[in-house]
Amino acid sequence: MTTPLIGVSVPRSPEHSAFGIKDSVLQVMEYSEAVIAAGGRPVLLPSTETIPEDLLLGIDGLLLSGGGDLSPALFGEEPVEASYGISEIRDAFEIALISDATERAIPILAICRGLQLINVLRGGTLEMHVEGHWQTVPADQPMHSVEVAAGSALAEIVGAEPLEINSYHHQAIAQLGEGLNPVAFAGDLIEAYEDPDADLLAVQWHPEHMFRTSERNHSLFADLVRRAVHRKERN
């Protein structure tokens, strides 16, 4: 199989991560390890203030990582007491990533913050704070399960039975953005969506911490690599 290059967005600084300085570095490594285990080659994309032209030239797939909160101004809100890690520079950089990926028809896997950002860019909104979705057990262990929509692309990837996931988010989708199909649920919360027309899958949880212990979570990265290979060979 041709080894695709997978661009991985990373926080601007550890302070903009939910996991602190040490764990933030380890989290970036986990994204990279998950991509390698799936057969891809990670290319780290740090959130620079200066955004270069041809940002994703040569990149075959894009992984949007987790991190701090989006600027609430993106969806008409103000920060709340629980808000943390807001970086308008990272917001601008990742908006440019998404725009370039869309223009180049690069497949995307969006994780946690990435899911929230694309939702907002599609006209959706976020709940500013939700309780009970931040686990205290190790990140490679599940906190709860999600119901997977039958017939969805996600169901083809991970199976249609309930999927055990971890949970590290204090915000959640309120209104879903245009063109996005909800495909995983925890109660009333949307935990994943997809847009097959845009070669896009987004999940609210952190599969990079579970790819070693959960084959179904590993399959999310394998699917991104598969889609990236298909694009690479097509071009």
XYZ file of C-alpha atoms in Angstrom:
235
model
C 0.000 0.000 0.000
C 1.204 3.507 -0.810
C 2.025 5.320 2.429
C -0.069 8.504 2.594
C 0.993 11.684 4.360
C -1.487 12.611 7.094
C -1.388 16.207 8.297
C -1.995 16.430 12.057
C -2.956 19.774 13.582
C -1.354 20.452 16.953
C -2.006 23.033 19.708
C -0.231 26.369 19.541
C 1.066 25.790 23.075
C 0.514 23.261 25.892
C -1.544 25.882 27.716
C -4.146 25.522 24.959
C -4.586 21.813 25.686
C -6.961 20.187 28.124
C -4.207 17.882 29.349
C -1.486 20.203 30.698
C 2.093 20.563 29.482
C 3.410 17.001 29.885
C 0.229 15.244 28.790
C -0.229 17.668 25.900
C 3.070 16.525 24.391
C 2.098 12.900 24.936
C -1.259 13.533 23.285
C 0.433 14.832 20.121
C 2.524 11.660 20.120
C -0.621 9.550 20.456
C -2.119 11.083 17.314
C 1.115 10.311 15.484
C 1.329 6.754 16.816
C -2.290 6.102 15.836
C -1.633 7.298 12.284
C 1.528 5.177 12.019
C -0.272 2.093 13.361
C -2.911 2.593 10.665
C -0.300 2.714 7.903
C 0.068 6.460 7.429
C 2.939 8.883 7.932
C 2.105 11.805 10.235
C 3.119 15.349 9.326
C 2.713 17.752 12.254
C 1.061 21.078 11.438
C 1.706 23.577 14.263
C -0.641 26.533 14.549
C 1.561 29.353 13.292
C 0.483 32.977 13.293
C 1.667 33.312 9.700
C -0.338 30.984 7.467
C 1.699 29.788 4.469
C 0.284 29.439 0.988
C -0.345 25.918 -0.315
C -0.767 24.849 3.306
C -1.616 21.227 2.510
C 0.366 20.784 -0.699
C 1.479 17.135 -0.797
C -0.759 16.097 2.115
C -3.146 13.187 1.475
C -5.328 13.269 4.599
C -6.042 15.670 7.466
C -6.477 14.867 11.153
C -7.880 17.765 13.176
C -6.893 17.233 16.791
C -8.429 18.154 20.119
C -7.437 20.995 22.427
C -8.795 24.102 24.095
C -12.084 25.849 23.423
C -12.919 27.699 20.235
C -13.321 31.449 20.454
C -17.022 31.849 21.332
C -17.117 34.853 19.001
C -17.114 32.365 16.115
C -20.680 31.409 17.009
C -22.004 34.545 18.670
C -21.302 33.733 22.317
C -19.132 35.074 25.144
C -16.654 33.087 27.288
C -18.035 31.459 30.432
C -16.305 30.560 33.686
C -15.479 27.068 32.404
C -13.912 28.315 29.143
C -10.218 27.494 28.723
C -7.382 27.405 26.194
C -8.926 29.823 23.692
C -6.507 30.654 20.869
C -7.728 32.840 18.037
C -4.453 32.108 16.229
C -5.148 28.379 16.297
C -8.739 28.990 15.220
C -7.545 30.973 12.190
C -4.888 28.400 11.303
C -7.275 25.455 11.460
C -9.962 27.333 9.539
C -7.330 27.745 6.812
C -6.542 24.012 7.040
C -10.197 23.105 6.584
C -10.581 25.511 3.679
C -7.497 24.142 1.914
C -8.532 20.533 2.569
C -11.975 21.229 1.139
C -10.517 22.889 -1.953
C -8.116 19.991 -2.532
C -10.711 17.284 -1.698
C -8.510 15.964 1.118
C -10.279 13.499 3.453
C -10.692 14.650 7.049
C -10.975 12.964 10.437
C -11.890 15.618 13.024
C -11.503 14.852 16.721
C -13.139 16.714 19.640
C -12.195 20.367 19.028
C -12.021 19.612 15.312
C -15.604 18.338 15.361
C -16.719 21.512 17.110
C -14.841 23.813 14.720
C -16.249 22.306 11.534
C -19.732 22.366 13.051
C -19.401 26.093 13.759
C -18.003 26.782 10.281
C -21.084 25.067 8.839
C -23.346 27.445 10.782
C -23.856 25.265 13.856
C -23.582 26.269 17.516
C -22.175 24.818 20.737
C -23.404 24.346 24.270
C -20.921 26.441 26.259
C -20.695 23.942 29.124
C -22.071 20.480 29.808
C -21.502 18.448 32.962
C -20.518 14.816 33.266
C -18.439 14.323 30.129
C -14.930 14.611 31.568
C -13.632 11.277 32.823
C -11.232 10.682 35.707
C -10.211 7.150 34.717
C -7.219 6.681 32.347
C -7.772 7.919 28.801
C -7.410 4.464 27.247
C -10.438 3.263 29.218
C -14.030 3.979 28.178
C -16.350 6.229 30.153
C -19.595 5.490 28.329
C -20.952 4.154 25.065
C -22.514 5.833 22.049
C -25.301 4.612 19.814
C -24.150 4.364 16.192
C -26.636 5.166 13.428
C -27.386 2.117 11.292
C -26.533 2.555 7.630
C -24.028 5.341 8.286
C -20.439 5.403 7.077
C -19.427 5.307 10.751
C -21.363 2.054 11.185
C -19.493 0.579 8.229
C -16.206 1.521 9.898
C -16.809 0.544 13.538
C -19.949 -1.593 13.352
C -23.516 -0.680 14.240
C -23.514 -1.938 17.839
C -22.933 0.564 20.694
C -19.326 1.769 20.802
C -17.387 2.196 24.044
C -15.597 5.561 24.112
C -13.662 7.855 26.423
C -14.830 11.398 27.127
C -12.908 14.662 27.562
C -15.167 17.538 26.586
C -17.096 20.222 28.435
C -18.755 21.674 25.337
C -21.070 19.920 22.906
C -23.006 20.460 19.710
C -26.180 22.473 20.276
C -27.295 23.084 16.697
C -25.815 20.906 13.974
C -24.249 22.666 11.011
C -25.505 22.549 7.443
C -24.876 19.364 5.491
C -23.725 17.343 8.510
C -25.393 14.017 9.300
C -25.442 12.999 13.002
C -24.285 9.389 13.322
C -23.472 8.728 17.008
C -25.330 9.742 20.142
C -24.965 9.714 23.927
C -28.458 10.460 25.129
C -29.427 13.762 23.509
C -25.840 14.720 22.645
C -24.431 14.292 19.148
C -21.090 12.471 19.499
C -20.214 12.095 15.802
C -21.269 13.377 12.409
C -20.278 12.794 8.808
C -20.547 14.373 5.393
C -19.777 11.763 2.731
C -19.883 14.426 0.018
C -16.966 16.207 1.731
C -15.092 12.999 2.703
C -15.507 14.039 6.341
C -15.949 12.120 9.589
C -15.894 13.829 12.998
C -16.033 12.371 16.514
C -16.342 14.077 19.893
C -14.239 11.527 21.792
C -10.476 10.831 21.681
C -9.799 7.599 19.757
C -6.056 8.352 19.724
C -5.956 7.253 23.360
C -7.853 4.012 22.651
C -6.414 2.737 19.361
C -4.192 0.190 21.151
C -6.955 -1.233 23.343
C -9.945 -0.917 21.004
C -9.844 -2.253 17.462
C -13.007 -0.326 16.688
C -11.375 2.970 17.658
C -8.233 2.009 15.719
C -10.451 1.531 12.680
C -11.214 5.278 12.622
C -7.565 5.962 11.798
C -7.401 3.016 9.410
C -10.369 4.495 7.568
C -8.685 7.911 7.302
C -5.561 6.262 5.884
C -7.671 4.221 3.457
C -9.426 7.354 2.231
C -6.093 9.180 1.938
C -4.602 6.333 -0.108
C -7.618 6.404 -2.404
C -7.155 10.134 -2.974
C -3.390 9.747 -3.503
C -3.867 7.019 -6.091
C -6.678 8.907 -7.793
C -4.480 11.973 -8.202
